[in-house]
JSON list of C-alpha atoms and ligand atoms in Angstrom, two decimals:
[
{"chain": "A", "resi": 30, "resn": "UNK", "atom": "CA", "xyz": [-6.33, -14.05, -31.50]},
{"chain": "A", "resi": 31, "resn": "UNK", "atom": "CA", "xyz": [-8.13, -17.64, -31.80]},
{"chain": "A", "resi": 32, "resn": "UNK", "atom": "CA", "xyz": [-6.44, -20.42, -31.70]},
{"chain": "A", "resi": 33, "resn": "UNK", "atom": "CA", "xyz": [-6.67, -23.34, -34.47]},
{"chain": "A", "resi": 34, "resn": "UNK", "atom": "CA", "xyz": [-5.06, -26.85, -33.34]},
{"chain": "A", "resi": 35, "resn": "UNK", "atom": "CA", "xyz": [-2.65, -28.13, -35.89]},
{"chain": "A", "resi": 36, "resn": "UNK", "atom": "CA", "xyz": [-3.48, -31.77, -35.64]},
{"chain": "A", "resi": 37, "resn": "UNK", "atom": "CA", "xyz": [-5.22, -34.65, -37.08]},
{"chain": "A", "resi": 38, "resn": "UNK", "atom": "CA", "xyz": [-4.78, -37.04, -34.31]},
{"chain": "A", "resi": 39, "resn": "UNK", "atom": "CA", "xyz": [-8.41, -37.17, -33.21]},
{"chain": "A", "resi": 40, "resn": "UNK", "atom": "CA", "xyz": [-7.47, -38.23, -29.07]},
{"chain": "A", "resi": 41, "resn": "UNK", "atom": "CA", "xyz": [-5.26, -34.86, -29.39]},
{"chain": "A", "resi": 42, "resn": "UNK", "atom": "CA", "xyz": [-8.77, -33.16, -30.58]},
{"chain": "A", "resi": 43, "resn": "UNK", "atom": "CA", "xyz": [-10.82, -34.41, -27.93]},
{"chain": "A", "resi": 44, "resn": "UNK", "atom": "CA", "xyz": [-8.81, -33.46, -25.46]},
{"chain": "A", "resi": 45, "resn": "UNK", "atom": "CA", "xyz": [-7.87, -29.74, -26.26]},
{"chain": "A", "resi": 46, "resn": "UNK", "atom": "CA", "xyz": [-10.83, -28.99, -27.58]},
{"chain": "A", "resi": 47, "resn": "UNK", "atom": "CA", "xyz": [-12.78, -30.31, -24.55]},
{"chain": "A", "resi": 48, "resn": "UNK", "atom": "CA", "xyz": [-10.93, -27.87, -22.54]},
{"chain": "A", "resi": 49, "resn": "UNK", "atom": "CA", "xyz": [-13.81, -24.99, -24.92]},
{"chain": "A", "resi": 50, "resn": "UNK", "atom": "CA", "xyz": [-10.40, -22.44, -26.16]},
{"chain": "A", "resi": 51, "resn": "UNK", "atom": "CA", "xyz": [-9.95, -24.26, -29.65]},
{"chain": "A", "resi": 52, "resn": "UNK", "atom": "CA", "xyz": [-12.25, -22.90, -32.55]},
{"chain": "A", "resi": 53, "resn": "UNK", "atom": "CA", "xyz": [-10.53, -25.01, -35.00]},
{"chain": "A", "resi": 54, "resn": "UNK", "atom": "CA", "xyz": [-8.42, -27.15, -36.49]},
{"chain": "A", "resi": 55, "resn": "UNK", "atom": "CA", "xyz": [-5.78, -27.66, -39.24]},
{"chain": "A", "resi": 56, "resn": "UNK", "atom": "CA", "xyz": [-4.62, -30.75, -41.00]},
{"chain": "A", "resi": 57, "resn": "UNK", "atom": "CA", "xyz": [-2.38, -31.05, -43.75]},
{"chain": "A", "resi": 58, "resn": "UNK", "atom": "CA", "xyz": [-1.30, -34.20, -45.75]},
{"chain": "A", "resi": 59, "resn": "UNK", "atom": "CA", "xyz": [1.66, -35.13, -43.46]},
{"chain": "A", "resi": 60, "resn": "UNK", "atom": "CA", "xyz": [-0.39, -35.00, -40.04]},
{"chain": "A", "resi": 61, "resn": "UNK", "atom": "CA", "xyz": [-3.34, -37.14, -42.48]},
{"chain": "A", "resi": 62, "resn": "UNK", "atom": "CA", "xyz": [-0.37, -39.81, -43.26]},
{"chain": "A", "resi": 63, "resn": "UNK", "atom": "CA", "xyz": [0.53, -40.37, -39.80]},
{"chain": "A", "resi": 64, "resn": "UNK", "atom": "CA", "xyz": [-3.22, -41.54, -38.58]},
{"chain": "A", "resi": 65, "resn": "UNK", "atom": "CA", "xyz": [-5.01, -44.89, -40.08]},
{"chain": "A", "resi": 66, "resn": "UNK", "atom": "CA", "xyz": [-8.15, -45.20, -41.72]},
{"chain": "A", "resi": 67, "resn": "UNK", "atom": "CA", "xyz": [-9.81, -42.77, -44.66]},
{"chain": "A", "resi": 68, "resn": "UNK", "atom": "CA", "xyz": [-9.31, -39.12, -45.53]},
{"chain": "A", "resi": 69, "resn": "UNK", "atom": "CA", "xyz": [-12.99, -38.32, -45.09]},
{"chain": "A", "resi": 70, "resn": "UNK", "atom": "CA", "xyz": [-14.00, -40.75, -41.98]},
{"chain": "A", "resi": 71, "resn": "UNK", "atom": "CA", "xyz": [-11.30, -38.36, -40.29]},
{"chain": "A", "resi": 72, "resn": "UNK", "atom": "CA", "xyz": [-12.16, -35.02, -41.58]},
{"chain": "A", "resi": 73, "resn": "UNK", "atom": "CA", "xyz": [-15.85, -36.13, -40.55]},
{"chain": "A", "resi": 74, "resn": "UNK", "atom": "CA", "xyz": [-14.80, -36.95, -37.05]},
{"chain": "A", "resi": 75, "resn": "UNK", "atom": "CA", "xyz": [-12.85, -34.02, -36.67]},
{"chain": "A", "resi": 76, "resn": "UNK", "atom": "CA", "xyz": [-15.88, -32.09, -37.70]},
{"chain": "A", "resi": 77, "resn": "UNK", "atom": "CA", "xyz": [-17.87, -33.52, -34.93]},
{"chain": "A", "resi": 78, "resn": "UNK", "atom": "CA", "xyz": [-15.90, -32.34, -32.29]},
{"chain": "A", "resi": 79, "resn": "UNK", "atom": "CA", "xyz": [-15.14, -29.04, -33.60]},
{"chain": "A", "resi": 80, "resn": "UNK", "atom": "CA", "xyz": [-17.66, -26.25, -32.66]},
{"chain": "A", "resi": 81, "resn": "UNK", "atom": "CA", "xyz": [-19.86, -25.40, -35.38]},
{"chain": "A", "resi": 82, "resn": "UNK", "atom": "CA", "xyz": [-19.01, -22.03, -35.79]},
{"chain": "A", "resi": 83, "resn": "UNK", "atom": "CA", "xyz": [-15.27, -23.31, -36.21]},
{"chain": "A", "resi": 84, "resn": "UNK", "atom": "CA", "xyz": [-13.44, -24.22, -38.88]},
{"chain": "A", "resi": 85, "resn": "UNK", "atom": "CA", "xyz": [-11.46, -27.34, -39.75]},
{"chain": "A", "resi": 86, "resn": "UNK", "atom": "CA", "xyz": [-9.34, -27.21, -42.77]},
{"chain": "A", "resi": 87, "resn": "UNK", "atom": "CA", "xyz": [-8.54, -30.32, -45.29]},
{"chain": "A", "resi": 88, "resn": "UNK", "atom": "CA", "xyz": [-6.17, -29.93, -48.05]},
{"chain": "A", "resi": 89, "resn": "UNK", "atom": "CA", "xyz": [-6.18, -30.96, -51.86]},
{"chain": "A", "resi": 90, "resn": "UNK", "atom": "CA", "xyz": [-3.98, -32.94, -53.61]},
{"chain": "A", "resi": 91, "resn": "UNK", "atom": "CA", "xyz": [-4.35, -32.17, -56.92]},
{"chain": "A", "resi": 92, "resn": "UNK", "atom": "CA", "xyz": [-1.66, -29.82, -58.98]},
{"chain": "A", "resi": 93, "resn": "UNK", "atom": "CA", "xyz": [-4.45, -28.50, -61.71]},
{"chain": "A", "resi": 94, "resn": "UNK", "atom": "CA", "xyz": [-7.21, -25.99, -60.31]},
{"chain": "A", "resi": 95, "resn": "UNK", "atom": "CA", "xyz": [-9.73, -28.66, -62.15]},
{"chain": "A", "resi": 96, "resn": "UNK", "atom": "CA", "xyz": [-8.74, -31.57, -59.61]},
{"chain": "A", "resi": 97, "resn": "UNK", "atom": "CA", "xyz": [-8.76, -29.04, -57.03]},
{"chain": "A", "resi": 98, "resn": "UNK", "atom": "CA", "xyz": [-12.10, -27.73, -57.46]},
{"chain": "A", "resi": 99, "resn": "UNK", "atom": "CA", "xyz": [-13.14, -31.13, -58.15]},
{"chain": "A", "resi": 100, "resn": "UNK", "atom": "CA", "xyz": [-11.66, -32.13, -54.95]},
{"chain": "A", "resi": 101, "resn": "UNK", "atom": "CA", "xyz": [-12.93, -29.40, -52.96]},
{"chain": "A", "resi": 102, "resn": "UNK", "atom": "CA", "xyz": [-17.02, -29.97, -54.07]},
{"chain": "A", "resi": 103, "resn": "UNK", "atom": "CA", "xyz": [-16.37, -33.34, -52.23]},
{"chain": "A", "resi": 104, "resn": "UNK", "atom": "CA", "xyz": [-14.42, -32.59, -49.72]},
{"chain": "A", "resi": 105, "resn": "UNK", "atom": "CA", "xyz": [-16.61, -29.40, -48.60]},
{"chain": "A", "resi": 106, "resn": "UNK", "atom": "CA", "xyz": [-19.48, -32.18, -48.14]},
{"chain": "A", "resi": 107, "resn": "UNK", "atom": "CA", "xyz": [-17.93, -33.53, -45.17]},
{"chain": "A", "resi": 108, "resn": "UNK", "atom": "CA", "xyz": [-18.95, -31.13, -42.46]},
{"chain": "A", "resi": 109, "resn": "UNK", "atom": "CA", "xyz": [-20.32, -27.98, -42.37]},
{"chain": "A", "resi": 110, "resn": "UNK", "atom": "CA", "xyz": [-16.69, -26.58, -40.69]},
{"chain": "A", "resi": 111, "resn": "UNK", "atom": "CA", "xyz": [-14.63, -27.77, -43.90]},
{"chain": "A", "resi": 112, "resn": "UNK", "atom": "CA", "xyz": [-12.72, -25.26, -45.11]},
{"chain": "A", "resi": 113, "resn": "UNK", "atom": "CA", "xyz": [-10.30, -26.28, -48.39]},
{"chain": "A", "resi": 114, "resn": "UNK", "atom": "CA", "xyz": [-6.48, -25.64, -47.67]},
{"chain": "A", "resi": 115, "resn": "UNK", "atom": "CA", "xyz": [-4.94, -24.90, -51.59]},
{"chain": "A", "resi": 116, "resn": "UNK", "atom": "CA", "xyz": [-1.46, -24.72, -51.99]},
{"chain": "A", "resi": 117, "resn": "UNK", "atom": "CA", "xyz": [-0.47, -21.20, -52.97]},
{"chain": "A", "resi": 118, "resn": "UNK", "atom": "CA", "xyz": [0.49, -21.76, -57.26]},
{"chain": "A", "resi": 119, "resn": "UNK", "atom": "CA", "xyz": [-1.51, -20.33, -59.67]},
{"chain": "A", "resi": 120, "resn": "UNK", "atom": "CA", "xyz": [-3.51, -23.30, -60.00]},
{"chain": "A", "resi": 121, "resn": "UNK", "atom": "CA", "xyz": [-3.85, -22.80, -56.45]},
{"chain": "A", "resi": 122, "resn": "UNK", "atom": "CA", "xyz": [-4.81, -19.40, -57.09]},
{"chain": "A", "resi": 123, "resn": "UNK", "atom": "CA", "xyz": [-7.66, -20.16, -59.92]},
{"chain": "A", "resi": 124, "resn": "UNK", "atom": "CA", "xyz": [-9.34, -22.64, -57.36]},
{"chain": "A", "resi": 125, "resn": "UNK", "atom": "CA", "xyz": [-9.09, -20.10, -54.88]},
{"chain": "A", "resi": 126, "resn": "UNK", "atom": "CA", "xyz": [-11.17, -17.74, -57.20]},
{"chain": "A", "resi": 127, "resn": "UNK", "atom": "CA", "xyz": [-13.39, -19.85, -57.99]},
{"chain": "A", "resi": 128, "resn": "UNK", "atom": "CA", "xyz": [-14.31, -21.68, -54.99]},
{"chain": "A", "resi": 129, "resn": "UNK", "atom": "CA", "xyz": [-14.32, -17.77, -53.25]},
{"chain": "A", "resi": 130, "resn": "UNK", "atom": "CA", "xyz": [-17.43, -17.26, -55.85]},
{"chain": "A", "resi": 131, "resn": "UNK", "atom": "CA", "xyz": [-19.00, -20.47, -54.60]},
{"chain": "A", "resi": 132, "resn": "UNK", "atom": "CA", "xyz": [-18.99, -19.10, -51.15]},
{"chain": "A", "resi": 133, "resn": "UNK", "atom": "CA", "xyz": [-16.51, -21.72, -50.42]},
{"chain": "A", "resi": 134, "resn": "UNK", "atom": "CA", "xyz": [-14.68, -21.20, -47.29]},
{"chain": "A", "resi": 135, "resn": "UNK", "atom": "CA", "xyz": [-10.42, -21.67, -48.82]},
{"chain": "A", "resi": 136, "resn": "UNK", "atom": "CA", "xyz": [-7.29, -21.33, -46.74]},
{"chain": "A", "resi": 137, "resn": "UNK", "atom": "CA", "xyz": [-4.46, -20.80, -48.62]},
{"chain": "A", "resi": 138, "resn": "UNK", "atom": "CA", "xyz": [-1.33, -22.64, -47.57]},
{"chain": "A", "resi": 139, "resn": "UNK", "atom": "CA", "xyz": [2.35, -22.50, -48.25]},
{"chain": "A", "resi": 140, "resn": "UNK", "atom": "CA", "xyz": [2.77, -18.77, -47.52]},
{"chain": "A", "resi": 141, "resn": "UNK", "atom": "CA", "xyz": [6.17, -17.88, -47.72]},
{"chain": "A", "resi": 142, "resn": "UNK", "atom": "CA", "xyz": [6.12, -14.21, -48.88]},
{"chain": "A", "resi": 143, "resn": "UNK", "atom": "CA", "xyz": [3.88, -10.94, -48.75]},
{"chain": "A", "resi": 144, "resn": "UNK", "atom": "CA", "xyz": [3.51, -11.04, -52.41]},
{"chain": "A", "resi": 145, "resn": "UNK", "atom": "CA", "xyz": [1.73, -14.25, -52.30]},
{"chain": "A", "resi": 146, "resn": "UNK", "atom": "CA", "xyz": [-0.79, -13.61, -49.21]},
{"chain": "A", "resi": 147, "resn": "UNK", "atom": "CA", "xyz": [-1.56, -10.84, -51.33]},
{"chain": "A", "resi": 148, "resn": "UNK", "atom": "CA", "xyz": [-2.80, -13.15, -54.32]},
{"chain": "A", "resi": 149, "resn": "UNK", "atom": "CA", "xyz": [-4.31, -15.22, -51.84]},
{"chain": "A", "resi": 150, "resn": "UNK", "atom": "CA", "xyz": [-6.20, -12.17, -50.57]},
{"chain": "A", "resi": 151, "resn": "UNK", "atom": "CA", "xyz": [-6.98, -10.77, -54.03]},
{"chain": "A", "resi": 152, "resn": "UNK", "atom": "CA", "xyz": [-8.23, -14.41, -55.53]},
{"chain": "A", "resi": 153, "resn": "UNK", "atom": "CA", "xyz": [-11.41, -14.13, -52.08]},
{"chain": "A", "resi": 154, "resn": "UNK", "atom": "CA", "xyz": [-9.20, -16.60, -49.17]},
{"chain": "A", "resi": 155, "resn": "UNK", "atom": "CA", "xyz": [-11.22, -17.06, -46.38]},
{"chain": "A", "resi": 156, "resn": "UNK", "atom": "CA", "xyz": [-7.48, -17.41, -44.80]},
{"chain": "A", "resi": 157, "resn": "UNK", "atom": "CA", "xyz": [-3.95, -17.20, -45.58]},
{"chain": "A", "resi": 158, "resn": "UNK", "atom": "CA", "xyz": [-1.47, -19.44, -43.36]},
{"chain": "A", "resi": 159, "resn": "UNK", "atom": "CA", "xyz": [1.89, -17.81, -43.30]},
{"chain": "A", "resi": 160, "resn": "UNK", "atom": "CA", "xyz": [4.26, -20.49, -42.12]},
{"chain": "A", "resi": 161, "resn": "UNK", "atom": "CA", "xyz": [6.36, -18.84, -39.63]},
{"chain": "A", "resi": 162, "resn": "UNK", "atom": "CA", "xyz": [8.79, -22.06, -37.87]},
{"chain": "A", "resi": 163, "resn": "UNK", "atom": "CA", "xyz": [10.00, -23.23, -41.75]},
{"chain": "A", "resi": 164, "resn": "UNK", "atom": "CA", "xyz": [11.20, -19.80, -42.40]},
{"chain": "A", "resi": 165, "resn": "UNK", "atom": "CA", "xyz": [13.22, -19.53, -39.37]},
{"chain": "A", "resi": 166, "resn": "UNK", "atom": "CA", "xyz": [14.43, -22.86, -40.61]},
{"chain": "A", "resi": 167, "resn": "UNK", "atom": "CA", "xyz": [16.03, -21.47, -43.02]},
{"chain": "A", "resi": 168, "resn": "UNK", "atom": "CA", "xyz": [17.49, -18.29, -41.18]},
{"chain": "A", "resi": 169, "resn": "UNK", "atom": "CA", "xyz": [14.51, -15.77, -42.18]},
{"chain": "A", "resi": 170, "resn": "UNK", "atom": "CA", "xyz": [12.06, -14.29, -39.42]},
{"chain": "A", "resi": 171, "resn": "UNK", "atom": "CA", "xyz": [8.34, -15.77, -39.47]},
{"chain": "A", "resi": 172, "resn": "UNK", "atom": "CA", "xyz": [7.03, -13.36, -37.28]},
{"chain": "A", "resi": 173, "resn": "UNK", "atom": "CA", "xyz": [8.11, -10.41, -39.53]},
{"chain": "A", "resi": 174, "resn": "UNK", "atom": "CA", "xyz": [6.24, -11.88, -42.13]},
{"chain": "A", "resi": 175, "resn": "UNK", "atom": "CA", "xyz": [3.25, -12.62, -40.53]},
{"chain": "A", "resi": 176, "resn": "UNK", "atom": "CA", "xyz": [3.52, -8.67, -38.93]},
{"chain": "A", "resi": 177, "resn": "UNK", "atom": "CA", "xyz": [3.89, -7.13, -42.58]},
{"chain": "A", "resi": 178, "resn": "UNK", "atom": "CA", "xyz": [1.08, -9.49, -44.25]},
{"chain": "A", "resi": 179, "resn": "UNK", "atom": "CA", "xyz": [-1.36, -7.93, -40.96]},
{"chain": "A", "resi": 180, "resn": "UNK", "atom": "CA", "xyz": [-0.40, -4.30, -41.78]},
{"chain": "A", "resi": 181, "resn": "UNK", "atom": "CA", "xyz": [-0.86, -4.22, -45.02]},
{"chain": "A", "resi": 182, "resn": "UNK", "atom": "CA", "xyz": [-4.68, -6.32, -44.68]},
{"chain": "A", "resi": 183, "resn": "UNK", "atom": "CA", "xyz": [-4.77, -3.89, -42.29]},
{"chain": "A", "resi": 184, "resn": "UNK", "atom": "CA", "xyz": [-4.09, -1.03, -44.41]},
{"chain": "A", "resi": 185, "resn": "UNK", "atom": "CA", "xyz": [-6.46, -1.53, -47.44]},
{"chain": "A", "resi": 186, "resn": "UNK", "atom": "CA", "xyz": [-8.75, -2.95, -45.04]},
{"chain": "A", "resi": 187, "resn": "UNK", "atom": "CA", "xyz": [-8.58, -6.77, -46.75]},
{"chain": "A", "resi": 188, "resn": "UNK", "atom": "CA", "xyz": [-10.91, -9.48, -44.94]},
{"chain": "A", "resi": 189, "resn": "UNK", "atom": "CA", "xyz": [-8.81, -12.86, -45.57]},
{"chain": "A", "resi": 190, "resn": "UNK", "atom": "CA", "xyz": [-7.98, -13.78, -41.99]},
{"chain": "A", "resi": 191, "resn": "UNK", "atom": "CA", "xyz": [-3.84, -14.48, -40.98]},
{"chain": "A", "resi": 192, "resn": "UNK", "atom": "CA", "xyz": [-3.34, -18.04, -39.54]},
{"chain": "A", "resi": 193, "resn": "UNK", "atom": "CA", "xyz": [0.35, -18.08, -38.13]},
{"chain": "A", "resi": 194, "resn": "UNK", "atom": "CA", "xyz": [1.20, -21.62, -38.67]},
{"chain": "A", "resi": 195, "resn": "UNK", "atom": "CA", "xyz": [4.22, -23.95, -38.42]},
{"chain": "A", "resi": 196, "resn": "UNK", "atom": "CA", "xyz": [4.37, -22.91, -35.04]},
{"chain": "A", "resi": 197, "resn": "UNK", "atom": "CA", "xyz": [7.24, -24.35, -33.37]},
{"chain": "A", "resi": 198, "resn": "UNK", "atom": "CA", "xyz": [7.37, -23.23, -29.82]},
{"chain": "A", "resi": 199, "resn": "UNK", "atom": "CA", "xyz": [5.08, -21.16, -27.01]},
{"chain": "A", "resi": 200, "resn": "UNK", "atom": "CA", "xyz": [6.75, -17.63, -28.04]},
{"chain": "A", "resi": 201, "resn": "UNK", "atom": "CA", "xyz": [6.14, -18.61, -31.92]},
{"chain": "A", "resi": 202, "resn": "UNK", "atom": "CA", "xyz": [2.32, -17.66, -30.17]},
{"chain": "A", "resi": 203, "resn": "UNK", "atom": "CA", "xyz": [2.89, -14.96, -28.34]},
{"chain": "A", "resi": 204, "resn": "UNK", "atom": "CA", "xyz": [5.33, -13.11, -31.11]},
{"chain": "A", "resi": 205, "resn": "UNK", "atom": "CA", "xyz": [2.38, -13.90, -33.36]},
{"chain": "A", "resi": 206, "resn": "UNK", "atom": "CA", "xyz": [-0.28, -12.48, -31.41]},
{"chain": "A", "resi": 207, "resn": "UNK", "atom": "CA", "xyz": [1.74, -9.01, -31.00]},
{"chain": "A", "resi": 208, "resn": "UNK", "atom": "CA", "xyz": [2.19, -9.33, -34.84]},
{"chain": "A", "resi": 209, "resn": "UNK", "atom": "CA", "xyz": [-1.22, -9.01, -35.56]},
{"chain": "A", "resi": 210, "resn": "UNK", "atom": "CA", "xyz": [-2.35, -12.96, -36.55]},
{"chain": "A", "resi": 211, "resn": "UNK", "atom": "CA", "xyz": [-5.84, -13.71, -36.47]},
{"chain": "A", "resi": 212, "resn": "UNK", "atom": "CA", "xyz": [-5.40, -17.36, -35.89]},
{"chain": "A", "resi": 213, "resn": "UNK", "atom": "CA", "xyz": [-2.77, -19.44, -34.37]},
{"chain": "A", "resi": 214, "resn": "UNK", "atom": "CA", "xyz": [-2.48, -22.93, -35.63]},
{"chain": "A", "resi": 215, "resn": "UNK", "atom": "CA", "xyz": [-0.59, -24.63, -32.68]},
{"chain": "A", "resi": 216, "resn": "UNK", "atom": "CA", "xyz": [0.37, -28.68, -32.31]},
{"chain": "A", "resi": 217, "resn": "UNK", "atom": "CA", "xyz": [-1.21, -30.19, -29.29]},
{"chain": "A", "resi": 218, "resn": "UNK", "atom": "CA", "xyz": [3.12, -30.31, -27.48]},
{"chain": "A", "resi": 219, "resn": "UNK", "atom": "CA", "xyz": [2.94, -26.52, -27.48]},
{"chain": "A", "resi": 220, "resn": "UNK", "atom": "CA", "xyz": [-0.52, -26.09, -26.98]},
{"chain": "A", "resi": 221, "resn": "UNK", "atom": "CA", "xyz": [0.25, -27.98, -23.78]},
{"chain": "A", "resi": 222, "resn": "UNK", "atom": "CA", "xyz": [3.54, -26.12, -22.60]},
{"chain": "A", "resi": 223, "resn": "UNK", "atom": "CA", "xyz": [0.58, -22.42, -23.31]},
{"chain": "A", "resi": 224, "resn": "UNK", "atom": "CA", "xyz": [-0.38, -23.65, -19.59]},
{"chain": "A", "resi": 225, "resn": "UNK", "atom": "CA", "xyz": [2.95, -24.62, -18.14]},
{"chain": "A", "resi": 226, "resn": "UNK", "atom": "CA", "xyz": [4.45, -22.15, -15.75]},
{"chain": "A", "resi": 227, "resn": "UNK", "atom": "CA", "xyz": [6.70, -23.33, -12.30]},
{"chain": "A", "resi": 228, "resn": "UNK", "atom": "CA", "xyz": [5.60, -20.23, -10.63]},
{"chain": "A", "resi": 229, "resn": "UNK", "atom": "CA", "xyz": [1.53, -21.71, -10.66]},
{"chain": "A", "resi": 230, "resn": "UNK", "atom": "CA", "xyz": [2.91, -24.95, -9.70]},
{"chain": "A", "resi": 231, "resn": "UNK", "atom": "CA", "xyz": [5.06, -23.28, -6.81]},
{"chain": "A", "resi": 232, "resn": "UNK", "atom": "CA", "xyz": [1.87, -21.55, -5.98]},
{"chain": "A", "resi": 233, "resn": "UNK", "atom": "CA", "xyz": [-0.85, -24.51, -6.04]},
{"chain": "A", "resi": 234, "resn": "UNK", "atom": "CA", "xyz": [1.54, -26.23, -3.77]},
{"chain": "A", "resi": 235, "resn": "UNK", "atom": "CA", "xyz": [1.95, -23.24, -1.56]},
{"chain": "A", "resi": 236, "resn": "UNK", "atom": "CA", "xyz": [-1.92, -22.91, -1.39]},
{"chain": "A", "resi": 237, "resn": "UNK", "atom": "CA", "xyz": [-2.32, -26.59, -0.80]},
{"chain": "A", "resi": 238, "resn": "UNK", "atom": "CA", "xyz": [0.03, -27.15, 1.74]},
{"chain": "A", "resi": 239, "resn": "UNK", "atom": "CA", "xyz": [-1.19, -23.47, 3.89]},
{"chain": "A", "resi": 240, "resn": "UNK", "atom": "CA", "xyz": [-4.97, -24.83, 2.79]},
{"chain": "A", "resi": 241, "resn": "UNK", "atom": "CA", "xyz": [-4.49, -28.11, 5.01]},
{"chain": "A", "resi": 242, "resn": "UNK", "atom": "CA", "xyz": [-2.64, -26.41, 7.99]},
{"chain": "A", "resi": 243, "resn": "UNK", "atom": "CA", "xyz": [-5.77, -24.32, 8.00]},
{"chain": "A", "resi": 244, "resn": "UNK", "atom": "CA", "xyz": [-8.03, -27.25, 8.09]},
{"chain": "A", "resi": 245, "resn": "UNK", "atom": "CA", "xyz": [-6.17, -29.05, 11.22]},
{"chain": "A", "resi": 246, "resn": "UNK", "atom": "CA", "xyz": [-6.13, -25.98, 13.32]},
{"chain": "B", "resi": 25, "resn": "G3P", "atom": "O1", "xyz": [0.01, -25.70, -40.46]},
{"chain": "B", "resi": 25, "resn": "G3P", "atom": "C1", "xyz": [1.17, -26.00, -41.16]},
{"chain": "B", "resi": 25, "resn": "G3P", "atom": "C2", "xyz": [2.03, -26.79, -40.27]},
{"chain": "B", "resi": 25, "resn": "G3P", "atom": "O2", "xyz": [1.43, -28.01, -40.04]},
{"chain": "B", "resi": 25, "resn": "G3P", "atom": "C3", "xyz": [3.42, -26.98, -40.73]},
{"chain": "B", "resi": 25, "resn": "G3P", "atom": "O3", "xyz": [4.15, -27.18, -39.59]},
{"chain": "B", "resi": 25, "resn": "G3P", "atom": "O4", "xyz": [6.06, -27.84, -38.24]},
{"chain": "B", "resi": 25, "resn": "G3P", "atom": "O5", "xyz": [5.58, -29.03, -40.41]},
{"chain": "B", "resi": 25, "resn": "G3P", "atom": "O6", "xyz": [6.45, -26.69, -40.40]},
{"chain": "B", "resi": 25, "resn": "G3P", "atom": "P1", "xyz": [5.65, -27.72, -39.67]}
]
């Protein structure tokens, strides 16, 4: 499973993707409103420091699959990672189709239910981005989603990739790794607390301290 960061905070960027295990990045209009300047100067920045191969997804904000598209044949200009997060609505869906035939790279976003990664998957997505932490907000299981929407892709064999987003906490990763996600889309707090364990501490320490007995004797 790769791992996407969920982030537009560019000094978040840097610094996990310096560490060479991020292949890409999400933003979405909230995580946009919290940094300064324009919508494209960041999406361009974040495309510089995302590997090449990556992909770094930037959403539109239009409701009618015109403005999308329209949207999208700018927005795709802005780095060769750019893929175009659509909200999943039939609008969403038209764009979806259409930008698929462009050869268009789309991640469909908003994915509450099989039913709709299946649209997504029928209208060409490059990605589908089940949203696992808001459905345990309301008292429904993520995970379970995002392990049904891999078995069936699975099943007939379907190439959209599964990005397990709205991921709240380091297990939201690991259930959605066992679940079958191709992608998860983590915020730099838990990407950080993926390293955290107090047995390595315990253990650097432990080396350390035998480490410098063995260098007085
Ligand atoms: O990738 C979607 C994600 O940003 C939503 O996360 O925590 O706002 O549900 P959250």
């Amino acid at each position: 499973m790769e791992l996407y960061l969920d982030s537009a905070n560019l000094e978040e960027i840097k610094k996990a993707v310096d560490l060479g295990v991020i292949t890409g990045v999400t933003t979405n209009p909230s995580l946009v409103s919290q940094q300064g300047g324009s919508f494209k100067d960041l999406i361009r920045e974040i495309c510089s420091l995302v590997p090449k191969t990556g992909s770094v997804s930037a959403e539109v904000m239009g409701e009618s699959w015109r403005e999308m598209v329209k949207e999208a044949e700018e927005i795709r200009t802005w780095g060769e990672q750019v893929t175009i997060k659509l909200p999943l609505t039939p609008d969403g869906i038209k764009a979806c189709t259409i930008l698929s035939g462009e050869g268009i790279k789309t991640n469909l976003t908003l994915v509450f239910s099989v039913n709709q990664a299946l649209l997504a998957a029928r209208a060409g997505a490059t990605f589908v981005s089940p949203f696992v932490g808001r459905l345990d907000d309301i008292g429904r299981n993520g995970i379970d989603l995002v392990a049904q929407i891999a078995s069936i892709f699975d099943h007939y064999q379907l190439p959209t990739r599964i990005i397990a987003a709205s991921i709240r906490h380091p297990q939201h990763v690991v259930d959605a790794a066992l679940a079958g996600a191709d992608i998860a889309t983590i915020p730099y707090k838990v990407f950080r607390q993926m390293f955290d364990h107090p047995l390595t501490e315990v253990g650097i320490k432990r080396f350390k301290a035998d480490w410098a007995k063995f260098k007085e004797s």
